[in-house]
């Protein structure tokens, strides 16, 4: 009876599928769950049970999967190779893996999660297991994540999980516009084809240097780490104090790639509007050039007084880790903004240090060396005060973004899953097929030992008796 | 919440640890607890005269003639319908009877004692195959033979058993399974072992050599001579496992020719019944399925204890009943592992590398897998007075297990 089979393929009618899958899990088998019409409550319960046992439930409604070159369900004949795919999108998985094959590449695993896995209810249990096992699999060098439109919150969580993978991860969440095309080890594809192409590029070492990247030294927490003279454990948030509206917008846009939510008085999305512009909360970007601040007062490009007061206010907040400023010079602006801002920055940092905190102040200076205020001189004054300064808004925002993400990822999403034992996937595949006979035939055609179970609904399909039997079983 | 596994383990352990020993023969009125002059015991779950199957009616009439309470069918029936006679299942009195299973007060019965837990069970003297009382025949020659068995054979066998110190039936059955018996329908080896154990003593306890010769010939010619002691042995085993709180193991399966009934260890003395099935049988020349009475008899106590149809793999010769292949016998046993709790410690089967027989029918497994217990059985003619017409296999009706499961769920809080 193939007692060492690691897999059970289930394709019986949906209302019986959970019972069969649960029995497979009780026997310590991974489950490929093709059946559809499985109630979502059953899916949640099955996946919780599987995660606690370090087993996979691929599905329900999982049409396809690839396990080390062997296709389960509907699958293409795809070369074995170093790209691992996790998908909550059946044909998406087929398209990406087929394209990788056409491009000359190969696939280690194609893990199907089922179409509902990335909903908030199900909480991406299988998706997370897939990322985790591919991150640990020594034969996988690049991971590709594919999903139909996921729940935004779950998508963010999965990106955070993916960031902890020690290898490049190509992401194609259809319908979730990427704010950036790369972020640390994450590469955002514009489509399935692009995902396949990107994955191929990333498997050919060394990964090509990407334009714009590489010029920024990776953010280091060295000397700024939590404890000692570094950041205090309370310090997690950004405060951006801008004079330039467009620079503030761009900062918000770019930070989407790094932070779950940024409040603003001039937000990109209404939902992010800060309730009180005078009081920051969590990550906040304030455009001090907005009308609410300029009634009866000069614009902050000319008058630094309000901004300096707000700078000191933010510096006193024990939750603040990074403060960002923009300094826009040129005709019409303050004749020497750095002469006022630099001492304020120094004072802000000193205030934080006196309270046992490390405060990072970053600044972008917009202007030229021929401006009356002189770009170089402004930068030098700000740096002398201890600020991290660049002339590119994007560079400064990304630097701040990485720093903040590093700080916040010290609070990782708790993972209560039992890791999937890779050995169960690495040994030669053999499977027990319950349901569509063609699935067993397909495996045998691929040289895989498979047995077809002559399955009948438990208790002859009598639901009352089935319920009683399930209750008597417990887990 | 009740620990079902532990309860079932207790039940099956008790069943397997039971050590039934055949210790003697006695008159039913004297030895069976609760036996009374106007009481007739019968096979299966309770049944009224109105619903009673033909062969059981025939055996009841025969028993009343044997008891001297009636001369023939008409006055026997008049006596019964007058309410002067009470019918009760053998199982209510620690007894078991093959086919109609009739035990009347003056009949002699084997006494089997379980020397582990101390309980006893009782069963009559086997008459052999064909036209016999237990199959519903009650003609003069049938009753003549019953008289001889009760009055001549029984006392001699009783004295022989006393002389030899009793026969350990668990050990005898273990041996017989290694000699091609299933312990229910095929008891050729067991009956010979029985004879072998008794004959040195029968020659001493018989009043003269002619009687000794008749008794030895009767026992030796009857390949089912030991069926009744074996059934009583199985009854002591399953009774030892009965009434374990929370257990889902079946402790009685029995048929009265009208209904098939079971009892479950954790559900007390309640019967769960459904109409008895028709046996798939090989018929004696001149008979067909149209002549067959539905499934009848207490002999399914053997399957309940883990032998009989469940041990078919040990008895490939038995497939001649159904005209199948030796492999079918093995497959039947393999199927029964699907619905049982344990493999027997003392009953093993050479063709399965001495694997223990499937023991302890679990109502959960029967219902979940839709596999009913398989039973090997004889077939009686549907009309009284004719006797056996064949032998074959039959499955227990699923309904009794489903009803028992629902009752269990209600009793132990799994219903909602």
PDB file of C-alpha atoms in Angstrom, chain A residues 1 19-20 23 26 456-462 464-474, chain B residues 1 4 248 363-365 367-371 401-403 405-406 408-410 413-416:
ATOM      1  CA  UNK A   1       0.000   0.000   0.000  1.00  0.00           C
ATOM      2  CA  UNK A  19     -12.385  14.237   5.313  1.00  0.00           C
ATOM      3  CA  UNK A  20      -9.985  12.491   2.945  1.00  0.00           C
ATOM      4  CA  UNK A  23      -7.051  11.385   7.076  1.00  0.00           C
ATOM      5  CA  UNK A  26      -3.245  12.181  10.207  1.00  0.00           C
ATOM      6  CA  UNK A 456     -16.031   5.551  -1.584  1.00  0.00           C
ATOM      7  CA  UNK A 457     -17.515   8.318   0.524  1.00  0.00           C
ATOM      8  CA  UNK A 458     -17.179   7.487   4.210  1.00  0.00           C
ATOM      9  CA  UNK A 459     -20.355   6.113   5.757  1.00  0.00           C
ATOM     10  CA  UNK A 460     -21.744   5.775   2.219  1.00  0.00           C
ATOM     11  CA  UNK A 461     -21.964   9.566   2.008  1.00  0.00           C
ATOM     12  CA  UNK A 462     -24.367   9.826   4.954  1.00  0.00           C
ATOM     13  CA  UNK A 464     -24.883  12.715   9.795  1.00  0.00           C
ATOM     14  CA  UNK A 465     -22.734   9.615  10.240  1.00  0.00           C
ATOM     15  CA  UNK A 466     -19.722  11.354   8.697  1.00  0.00           C
ATOM     16  CA  UNK A 467     -20.029  14.172  11.221  1.00  0.00           C
ATOM     17  CA  UNK A 468     -20.248  11.736  14.114  1.00  0.00           C
ATOM     18  CA  UNK A 469     -17.184   9.840  12.895  1.00  0.00           C
ATOM     19  CA  UNK A 470     -15.214  13.059  12.514  1.00  0.00           C
ATOM     20  CA  UNK A 471     -16.129  14.186  16.017  1.00  0.00           C
ATOM     21  CA  UNK A 472     -15.106  10.824  17.421  1.00  0.00           C
ATOM     22  CA  UNK A 473     -11.725  11.142  15.740  1.00  0.00           C
ATOM     23  CA  UNK A 474     -10.618  14.506  17.048  1.00  0.00           C
TER      24      UNK A 474
ATOM     25  CA  UNK B   1     -14.176  13.201  26.664  1.00  0.00           C
ATOM     26  CA  UNK B   4     -12.379   5.423  22.853  1.00  0.00           C
ATOM     27  CA  UNK B 248     -17.214   0.753  20.163  1.00  0.00           C
ATOM     28  CA  UNK B 363     -18.621  -0.017  14.575  1.00  0.00           C
ATOM     29  CA  UNK B 364     -16.768   3.199  13.611  1.00  0.00           C
ATOM     30  CA  UNK B 365     -14.709   1.405  11.012  1.00  0.00           C
ATOM     31  CA  UNK B 367     -19.648   2.559   9.115  1.00  0.00           C
ATOM     32  CA  UNK B 368     -16.815   4.738   7.830  1.00  0.00           C
ATOM     33  CA  UNK B 369     -15.532   2.213   5.320  1.00  0.00           C
ATOM     34  CA  UNK B 370     -18.880   0.745   4.410  1.00  0.00           C
ATOM     35  CA  UNK B 371     -17.446  -2.753   4.877  1.00  0.00           C
ATOM     36  CA  UNK B 401     -23.879  -0.571  12.724  1.00  0.00           C
ATOM     37  CA  UNK B 402     -25.194   2.823  11.657  1.00  0.00           C
ATOM     38  CA  UNK B 403     -27.946   2.739  14.278  1.00  0.00           C
ATOM     39  CA  UNK B 405     -23.081   4.487  15.944  1.00  0.00           C
ATOM     40  CA  UNK B 406     -25.852   7.061  16.271  1.00  0.00           C
ATOM     41  CA  UNK B 408     -23.216   5.724  20.709  1.00  0.00           C
ATOM     42  CA  UNK B 409     -22.923   9.356  19.620  1.00  0.00           C
ATOM     43  CA  UNK B 410     -26.021  10.221  21.643  1.00  0.00           C
ATOM     44  CA  UNK B 413     -21.905  13.214  23.484  1.00  0.00           C
ATOM     45  CA  UNK B 414     -20.729  13.022  19.878  1.00  0.00           C
ATOM     46  CA  UNK B 415     -24.135  13.759  18.390  1.00  0.00           C
ATOM     47  CA  UNK B 416     -23.729  17.564  18.282  1.00  0.00           C
TER      48      UNK B 416
END
